[in-house]
Amino acid sequence: MKRVCVFAGSNVGASPEYAQKAVQLGEVIADKDFELVYGGSRIGLMGRVADSVLAAGGKVIGVMPRNLFKGEMIHPGLTELHEVDSMHERKALMSEMADSYIALPGGLGTYEELFEVVSWSQLGIHKKPVGVLNVAGFYQPMAEMFRQAVLAGFMQQTNLGLIIFEEDPELLIDKLINYMPPEQTYKWNELA
Ligand code: AMP
């Protein structure tokens, strides 16, 4: 595993803890000799992770849609910048380039990216590890929603293992390295 794709808020969030953990994650990524693939922005938690990987001597690959994000959004220190024509192309390229995925706290953009990669895990399109950095319990309600989906019969119990929840950046990376995809159960109860 060499490249981790990070999805993260384009804002820093209301508590300094979010940015602190984003910086720690960047240090661990560089320390473990991983390359960072991400959305290419210099702002928010996205920018903080990239700054931190670069400051620790690591490599950062940004993927940006042309003409979508106005102003000086592009991180000036990127090791590589890939410009694409749409958000769809961006996700496809980020996904292709990475061997693992991590979501930090964020908003709708972050959820959308995280949910795409994890819904593709449940269909067996890829077997790459997906983790969330559960800073200050930020992702607890999402874990709860997944359990609710299992209880309500919309999600298989085994698929709860498709996302690794971890608060500590170093432990999270270690868990991604040691990840074994859960045994897949058939998704559709009516057809089983
Ligand atoms: P959000 O969580 O809503 O702030 O959205 C963050 C996610 O959406 C990131 O992982 C990016 O891929 C994308 N995104 C949102 N805003 C920006 C921005 N200003 N520059 C680059 N990507 C962005």
PDB file of C-alpha atoms and ligand atoms in Angstrom:
ATOM      1  CA  MET A   1       0.000   0.000   0.000  1.00  0.00           C
ATOM      2  CA  LYS A   2       1.651   3.223  -1.136  1.00  0.00           C
ATOM      3  CA  ARG A   3      -0.961   5.891  -1.699  1.00  0.00           C
ATOM      4  CA  VAL A   4      -3.713   7.037   0.577  1.00  0.00           C
ATOM      5  CA  CYS A   5      -6.564   9.185  -0.703  1.00  0.00           C
ATOM      6  CA  VAL A   6      -7.836  11.598   1.930  1.00  0.00           C
ATOM      7  CA  PHE A   7     -11.287  13.185   1.846  1.00  0.00           C
ATOM      8  CA  ALA A   8     -11.596  16.096   4.254  1.00  0.00           C
ATOM      9  CA  GLY A   9     -13.569  19.219   5.022  1.00  0.00           C
ATOM     10  CA  SER A  10     -12.810  22.316   2.984  1.00  0.00           C
ATOM     11  CA  ASN A  11     -13.368  24.165   6.269  1.00  0.00           C
ATOM     12  CA  VAL A  12     -11.281  23.648   9.402  1.00  0.00           C
ATOM     13  CA  GLY A  13     -14.256  23.078  11.703  1.00  0.00           C
ATOM     14  CA  ALA A  14     -15.260  24.710  14.956  1.00  0.00           C
ATOM     15  CA  SER A  15     -12.698  23.034  17.231  1.00  0.00           C
ATOM     16  CA  PRO A  16      -8.895  23.255  16.884  1.00  0.00           C
ATOM     17  CA  GLU A  17      -8.794  19.497  17.516  1.00  0.00           C
ATOM     18  CA  TYR A  18      -9.876  18.807  13.927  1.00  0.00           C
ATOM     19  CA  ALA A  19      -6.890  20.606  12.421  1.00  0.00           C
ATOM     20  CA  GLN A  20      -4.523  19.149  15.039  1.00  0.00           C
ATOM     21  CA  LYS A  21      -5.510  15.614  14.065  1.00  0.00           C
ATOM     22  CA  ALA A  22      -5.325  16.474  10.354  1.00  0.00           C
ATOM     23  CA  VAL A  23      -1.735  17.649  10.892  1.00  0.00           C
ATOM     24  CA  GLN A  24      -0.893  14.485  12.875  1.00  0.00           C
ATOM     25  CA  LEU A  25      -2.352  12.337  10.119  1.00  0.00           C
ATOM     26  CA  GLY A  26      -0.169  14.121   7.559  1.00  0.00           C
ATOM     27  CA  GLU A  27       2.926  13.446   9.670  1.00  0.00           C
ATOM     28  CA  VAL A  28       2.080   9.748   9.932  1.00  0.00           C
ATOM     29  CA  ILE A  29       1.436   9.517   6.183  1.00  0.00           C
ATOM     30  CA  ALA A  30       4.864  10.966   5.421  1.00  0.00           C
ATOM     31  CA  ASP A  31       6.548   8.974   8.174  1.00  0.00           C
ATOM     32  CA  LYS A  32       5.201   5.692   6.801  1.00  0.00           C
ATOM     33  CA  ASP A  33       6.362   6.662   3.299  1.00  0.00           C
ATOM     34  CA  PHE A  34       2.889   6.938   1.878  1.00  0.00           C
ATOM     35  CA  GLU A  35       1.953   9.459  -0.777  1.00  0.00           C
ATOM     36  CA  LEU A  36      -1.111  11.639  -0.271  1.00  0.00           C
ATOM     37  CA  VAL A  37      -3.769  11.885  -2.965  1.00  0.00           C
ATOM     38  CA  TYR A  38      -6.468  14.462  -2.276  1.00  0.00           C
ATOM     39  CA  GLY A  39      -8.607  17.238  -3.743  1.00  0.00           C
ATOM     40  CA  GLY A  40      -5.713  19.689  -4.197  1.00  0.00           C
ATOM     41  CA  SER A  41      -7.055  22.578  -2.131  1.00  0.00           C
ATOM     42  CA  ARG A  42      -4.972  24.764   0.157  1.00  0.00           C
ATOM     43  CA  ILE A  43      -7.892  25.555   2.474  1.00  0.00           C
ATOM     44  CA  GLY A  44      -9.683  23.729   5.296  1.00  0.00           C
ATOM     45  CA  LEU A  45      -8.642  20.363   6.710  1.00  0.00           C
ATOM     46  CA  MET A  46      -7.716  19.405   3.134  1.00  0.00           C
ATOM     47  CA  GLY A  47      -5.011  22.062   3.120  1.00  0.00           C
ATOM     48  CA  ARG A  48      -3.832  21.202   6.645  1.00  0.00           C
ATOM     49  CA  VAL A  49      -3.168  17.556   5.786  1.00  0.00           C
ATOM     50  CA  ALA A  50      -1.325  18.515   2.604  1.00  0.00           C
ATOM     51  CA  ASP A  51       0.788  21.162   4.429  1.00  0.00           C
ATOM     52  CA  SER A  52       1.723  18.605   7.034  1.00  0.00           C
ATOM     53  CA  VAL A  53       2.737  15.852   4.558  1.00  0.00           C
ATOM     54  CA  LEU A  54       4.837  18.381   2.612  1.00  0.00           C
ATOM     55  CA  ALA A  55       6.463  19.791   5.761  1.00  0.00           C
ATOM     56  CA  ALA A  56       7.488  16.242   6.721  1.00  0.00           C
ATOM     57  CA  GLY A  57       9.113  15.726   3.324  1.00  0.00           C
ATOM     58  CA  GLY A  58       6.297  13.648   1.771  1.00  0.00           C
ATOM     59  CA  LYS A  59       4.736  13.677  -1.680  1.00  0.00           C
ATOM     60  CA  VAL A  60       1.302  15.218  -2.330  1.00  0.00           C
ATOM     61  CA  ILE A  61      -0.824  14.677  -5.424  1.00  0.00           C
ATOM     62  CA  GLY A  62      -3.770  17.026  -5.949  1.00  0.00           C
ATOM     63  CA  VAL A  63      -6.654  16.420  -8.338  1.00  0.00           C
ATOM     64  CA  MET A  64      -8.682  19.525  -9.201  1.00  0.00           C
ATOM     65  CA  PRO A  65     -11.563  20.115 -11.583  1.00  0.00           C
ATOM     66  CA  ARG A  66     -10.836  22.993 -13.989  1.00  0.00           C
ATOM     67  CA  ASN A  67     -12.929  26.141 -13.520  1.00  0.00           C
ATOM     68  CA  LEU A  68     -14.982  24.885 -10.567  1.00  0.00           C
ATOM     69  CA  PHE A  69     -13.272  26.245  -7.500  1.00  0.00           C
ATOM     70  CA  LYS A  70     -12.681  29.943  -8.016  1.00  0.00           C
ATOM     71  CA  GLY A  71      -9.959  32.003  -6.413  1.00  0.00           C
ATOM     72  CA  GLU A  72      -6.651  30.829  -5.083  1.00  0.00           C
ATOM     73  CA  MET A  73      -7.816  27.456  -3.905  1.00  0.00           C
ATOM     74  CA  ILE A  74      -5.090  25.306  -5.411  1.00  0.00           C
ATOM     75  CA  HIS A  75      -2.353  24.364  -2.966  1.00  0.00           C
ATOM     76  CA  PRO A  76       0.840  26.080  -4.167  1.00  0.00           C
ATOM     77  CA  GLY A  77       3.195  23.330  -2.900  1.00  0.00           C
ATOM     78  CA  LEU A  78       1.721  20.257  -4.611  1.00  0.00           C
ATOM     79  CA  THR A  79       4.215  17.687  -5.830  1.00  0.00           C
ATOM     80  CA  GLU A  80       1.838  16.872  -8.699  1.00  0.00           C
ATOM     81  CA  LEU A  81      -1.327  18.595  -9.890  1.00  0.00           C
ATOM     82  CA  HIS A  82      -3.819  16.795 -12.129  1.00  0.00           C
ATOM     83  CA  GLU A  83      -6.517  18.964 -13.644  1.00  0.00           C
ATOM     84  CA  VAL A  84      -9.683  17.237 -14.808  1.00  0.00           C
ATOM     85  CA  ASP A  85     -12.948  18.308 -16.427  1.00  0.00           C
ATOM     86  CA  SER A  86     -15.516  17.362 -13.799  1.00  0.00           C
ATOM     87  CA  MET A  87     -16.062  16.207 -10.218  1.00  0.00           C
ATOM     88  CA  HIS A  88     -16.832  12.744 -11.596  1.00  0.00           C
ATOM     89  CA  GLU A  89     -13.493  12.570 -13.383  1.00  0.00           C
ATOM     90  CA  ARG A  90     -11.793  13.836 -10.268  1.00  0.00           C
ATOM     91  CA  LYS A  91     -13.225  11.092  -8.063  1.00  0.00           C
ATOM     92  CA  ALA A  92     -12.400   8.448 -10.660  1.00  0.00           C
ATOM     93  CA  LEU A  93      -8.778   9.573 -10.892  1.00  0.00           C
ATOM     94  CA  MET A  94      -8.312   9.947  -7.118  1.00  0.00           C
ATOM     95  CA  SER A  95      -9.804   6.512  -6.646  1.00  0.00           C
ATOM     96  CA  GLU A  96      -7.650   4.922  -9.324  1.00  0.00           C
ATOM     97  CA  MET A  97      -4.434   6.422  -7.947  1.00  0.00           C
ATOM     98  CA  ALA A  98      -4.978   5.318  -4.339  1.00  0.00           C
ATOM     99  CA  ASP A  99      -4.715   1.966  -2.558  1.00  0.00           C
ATOM    100  CA  SER A 100      -6.615   3.107   0.530  1.00  0.00           C
ATOM    101  CA  TYR A 101      -8.997   5.867   1.623  1.00  0.00           C
ATOM    102  CA  ILE A 102      -9.424   7.976   4.736  1.00  0.00           C
ATOM    103  CA  ALA A 103     -12.142  10.496   5.546  1.00  0.00           C
ATOM    104  CA  LEU A 104     -11.478  13.214   8.078  1.00  0.00           C
ATOM    105  CA  PRO A 105     -14.312  15.249   9.543  1.00  0.00           C
ATOM    106  CA  GLY A 106     -16.056  17.306   6.891  1.00  0.00           C
ATOM    107  CA  GLY A 107     -19.387  18.157   5.313  1.00  0.00           C
ATOM    108  CA  LEU A 108     -21.426  17.017   2.327  1.00  0.00           C
ATOM    109  CA  GLY A 109     -18.487  16.853  -0.097  1.00  0.00           C
ATOM    110  CA  THR A 110     -16.569  14.605   2.275  1.00  0.00           C
ATOM    111  CA  TYR A 111     -19.558  12.318   2.907  1.00  0.00           C
ATOM    112  CA  GLU A 112     -20.246  11.988  -0.790  1.00  0.00           C
ATOM    113  CA  GLU A 113     -16.683  10.881  -1.507  1.00  0.00           C
ATOM    114  CA  LEU A 114     -16.576   8.507   1.473  1.00  0.00           C
ATOM    115  CA  PHE A 115     -19.934   6.925   0.634  1.00  0.00           C
ATOM    116  CA  GLU A 116     -18.970   6.291  -2.950  1.00  0.00           C
ATOM    117  CA  VAL A 117     -15.843   4.338  -2.043  1.00  0.00           C
ATOM    118  CA  VAL A 118     -17.553   2.348   0.700  1.00  0.00           C
ATOM    119  CA  SER A 119     -20.621   1.531  -1.399  1.00  0.00           C
ATOM    120  CA  TRP A 120     -18.219   0.245  -4.053  1.00  0.00           C
ATOM    121  CA  SER A 121     -16.557  -1.955  -1.387  1.00  0.00           C
ATOM    122  CA  GLN A 122     -19.900  -3.550  -0.570  1.00  0.00           C
ATOM    123  CA  LEU A 123     -20.435  -4.361  -4.255  1.00  0.00           C
ATOM    124  CA  GLY A 124     -16.933  -5.859  -4.461  1.00  0.00           C
ATOM    125  CA  ILE A 125     -15.792  -3.310  -7.093  1.00  0.00           C
ATOM    126  CA  HIS A 126     -12.646  -2.870  -5.008  1.00  0.00           C
ATOM    127  CA  LYS A 127     -11.195  -4.402  -1.862  1.00  0.00           C
ATOM    128  CA  LYS A 128      -9.198  -1.394  -0.670  1.00  0.00           C
ATOM    129  CA  PRO A 129      -9.378  -0.355   2.979  1.00  0.00           C
ATOM    130  CA  VAL A 130     -11.546   2.609   3.968  1.00  0.00           C
ATOM    131  CA  GLY A 131     -11.117   4.385   7.299  1.00  0.00           C
ATOM    132  CA  VAL A 132     -12.485   7.410   9.073  1.00  0.00           C
ATOM    133  CA  LEU A 133     -10.503   9.511  11.481  1.00  0.00           C
ATOM    134  CA  ASN A 134     -13.100   9.739  14.213  1.00  0.00           C
ATOM    135  CA  VAL A 135     -11.828  12.971  15.793  1.00  0.00           C
ATOM    136  CA  ALA A 136     -13.668  13.735  19.051  1.00  0.00           C
ATOM    137  CA  GLY A 137     -16.365  11.220  18.114  1.00  0.00           C
ATOM    138  CA  PHE A 138     -17.282  13.215  15.005  1.00  0.00           C
ATOM    139  CA  TYR A 139     -18.300  10.092  13.060  1.00  0.00           C
ATOM    140  CA  GLN A 140     -20.203   8.421  15.925  1.00  0.00           C
ATOM    141  CA  PRO A 141     -23.641   9.381  14.510  1.00  0.00           C
ATOM    142  CA  MET A 142     -22.652   7.823  11.178  1.00  0.00           C
ATOM    143  CA  ALA A 143     -21.628   4.560  12.893  1.00  0.00           C
ATOM    144  CA  GLU A 144     -25.001   4.681  14.657  1.00  0.00           C
ATOM    145  CA  MET A 145     -26.808   5.186  11.369  1.00  0.00           C
ATOM    146  CA  PHE A 146     -25.096   2.103   9.908  1.00  0.00           C
ATOM    147  CA  ARG A 147     -26.193   0.002  12.906  1.00  0.00           C
ATOM    148  CA  GLN A 148     -29.710   1.350  12.397  1.00  0.00           C
ATOM    149  CA  ALA A 149     -29.559   0.328   8.724  1.00  0.00           C
ATOM    150  CA  VAL A 150     -28.602  -3.226   9.776  1.00  0.00           C
ATOM    151  CA  LEU A 151     -31.440  -3.392  12.342  1.00  0.00           C
ATOM    152  CA  ALA A 152     -33.892  -2.082   9.757  1.00  0.00           C
ATOM    153  CA  GLY A 153     -32.791  -4.689   7.227  1.00  0.00           C
ATOM    154  CA  PHE A 154     -31.140  -2.385   4.681  1.00  0.00           C
ATOM    155  CA  MET A 155     -27.546  -3.339   5.311  1.00  0.00           C
ATOM    156  CA  GLN A 156     -25.767  -6.623   6.023  1.00  0.00           C
ATOM    157  CA  GLN A 157     -24.114  -6.977   9.447  1.00  0.00           C
ATOM    158  CA  THR A 158     -20.822  -7.991   7.774  1.00  0.00           C
ATOM    159  CA  ASN A 159     -20.723  -4.686   5.896  1.00  0.00           C
ATOM    160  CA  LEU A 160     -20.284  -2.838   9.199  1.00  0.00           C
ATOM    161  CA  GLY A 161     -16.647  -3.934   8.877  1.00  0.00           C
ATOM    162  CA  LEU A 162     -16.172  -2.064   5.606  1.00  0.00           C
ATOM    163  CA  ILE A 163     -15.249   1.181   7.373  1.00  0.00           C
ATOM    164  CA  ILE A 164     -12.568   1.302  10.053  1.00  0.00           C
ATOM    165  CA  PHE A 165     -13.378   3.907  12.724  1.00  0.00           C
ATOM    166  CA  GLU A 166     -10.317   5.114  14.648  1.00  0.00           C
ATOM    167  CA  GLU A 167      -9.466   8.270  16.562  1.00  0.00           C
ATOM    168  CA  ASP A 168      -5.675   7.953  16.511  1.00  0.00           C
ATOM    169  CA  PRO A 169      -3.985   8.714  13.145  1.00  0.00           C
ATOM    170  CA  GLU A 170      -1.138   6.234  13.601  1.00  0.00           C
ATOM    171  CA  LEU A 171      -3.443   3.406  14.688  1.00  0.00           C
ATOM    172  CA  LEU A 172      -5.725   4.180  11.767  1.00  0.00           C
ATOM    173  CA  ILE A 173      -2.907   3.850   9.235  1.00  0.00           C
ATOM    174  CA  ASP A 174      -1.756   0.605  10.910  1.00  0.00           C
ATOM    175  CA  LYS A 175      -5.293  -0.760  10.707  1.00  0.00           C
ATOM    176  CA  LEU A 176      -5.474   0.127   7.016  1.00  0.00           C
ATOM    177  CA  ILE A 177      -2.171  -1.650   6.401  1.00  0.00           C
ATOM    178  CA  ASN A 178      -3.426  -4.803   8.172  1.00  0.00           C
ATOM    179  CA  TYR A 179      -6.945  -4.671   6.734  1.00  0.00           C
ATOM    180  CA  MET A 180      -8.546  -7.914   5.574  1.00  0.00           C
ATOM    181  CA  PRO A 181     -11.783  -7.329   3.641  1.00  0.00           C
ATOM    182  CA  PRO A 182     -14.765  -8.851   5.507  1.00  0.00           C
ATOM    183  CA  GLU A 183     -16.240 -12.048   4.097  1.00  0.00           C
ATOM    184  CA  GLN A 184     -18.978 -10.778   1.774  1.00  0.00           C
ATOM    185  CA  THR A 185     -22.521 -11.909   2.446  1.00  0.00           C
ATOM    186  CA  TYR A 186     -25.090 -11.665  -0.299  1.00  0.00           C
ATOM    187  CA  LYS A 187     -26.473  -8.128  -0.233  1.00  0.00           C
ATOM    188  CA  TRP A 188     -30.017  -8.727  -1.403  1.00  0.00           C
ATOM    189  CA  ASN A 189     -32.149 -10.695   1.083  1.00  0.00           C
ATOM    190  CA  GLU A 190     -35.014 -11.118  -1.383  1.00  0.00           C
ATOM    191  CA  LEU A 191     -32.785 -12.817  -3.940  1.00  0.00           C
ATOM    192  CA  ALA A 192     -30.774 -14.965  -1.528  1.00  0.00           C
TER     193      ALA A 192
HETATM  194  P1  AMP B   1     -16.854  19.529   2.301  1.00  0.00           P
HETATM  195  O1  AMP B   1     -16.730  18.361   3.234  1.00  0.00           O
HETATM  196  O2  AMP B   1     -18.291  19.804   1.933  1.00  0.00           O
HETATM  197  O3  AMP B   1     -16.125  20.743   2.758  1.00  0.00           O
HETATM  198  O4  AMP B   1     -16.179  19.071   0.940  1.00  0.00           O
HETATM  199  C1  AMP B   1     -14.892  18.589   0.937  1.00  0.00           C
HETATM  200  C2  AMP B   1     -14.696  17.630  -0.186  1.00  0.00           C
HETATM  201  O5  AMP B   1     -15.320  18.141  -1.379  1.00  0.00           O
HETATM  202  C3  AMP B   1     -13.211  17.502  -0.461  1.00  0.00           C
HETATM  203  O6  AMP B   1     -12.701  16.201  -0.166  1.00  0.00           O
HETATM  204  C4  AMP B   1     -13.067  17.915  -1.919  1.00  0.00           C
HETATM  205  O7  AMP B   1     -12.841  16.831  -2.772  1.00  0.00           O
HETATM  206  C5  AMP B   1     -14.367  18.612  -2.294  1.00  0.00           C
HETATM  207  N1  AMP B   1     -14.220  20.099  -2.157  1.00  0.00           N
HETATM  208  C6  AMP B   1     -15.066  20.915  -1.496  1.00  0.00           C
HETATM  209  N2  AMP B   1     -14.625  22.219  -1.499  1.00  0.00           N
HETATM  210  C7  AMP B   1     -13.450  22.205  -2.158  1.00  0.00           C
HETATM  211  C8  AMP B   1     -12.470  23.217  -2.485  1.00  0.00           C
HETATM  212  N3  AMP B   1     -12.616  24.477  -2.134  1.00  0.00           N
HETATM  213  N4  AMP B   1     -11.379  22.840  -3.188  1.00  0.00           N
HETATM  214  C9  AMP B   1     -11.232  21.568  -3.561  1.00  0.00           C
HETATM  215  N5  AMP B   1     -12.099  20.582  -3.284  1.00  0.00           N
HETATM  216  C10 AMP B   1     -13.189  20.872  -2.593  1.00  0.00           C
END
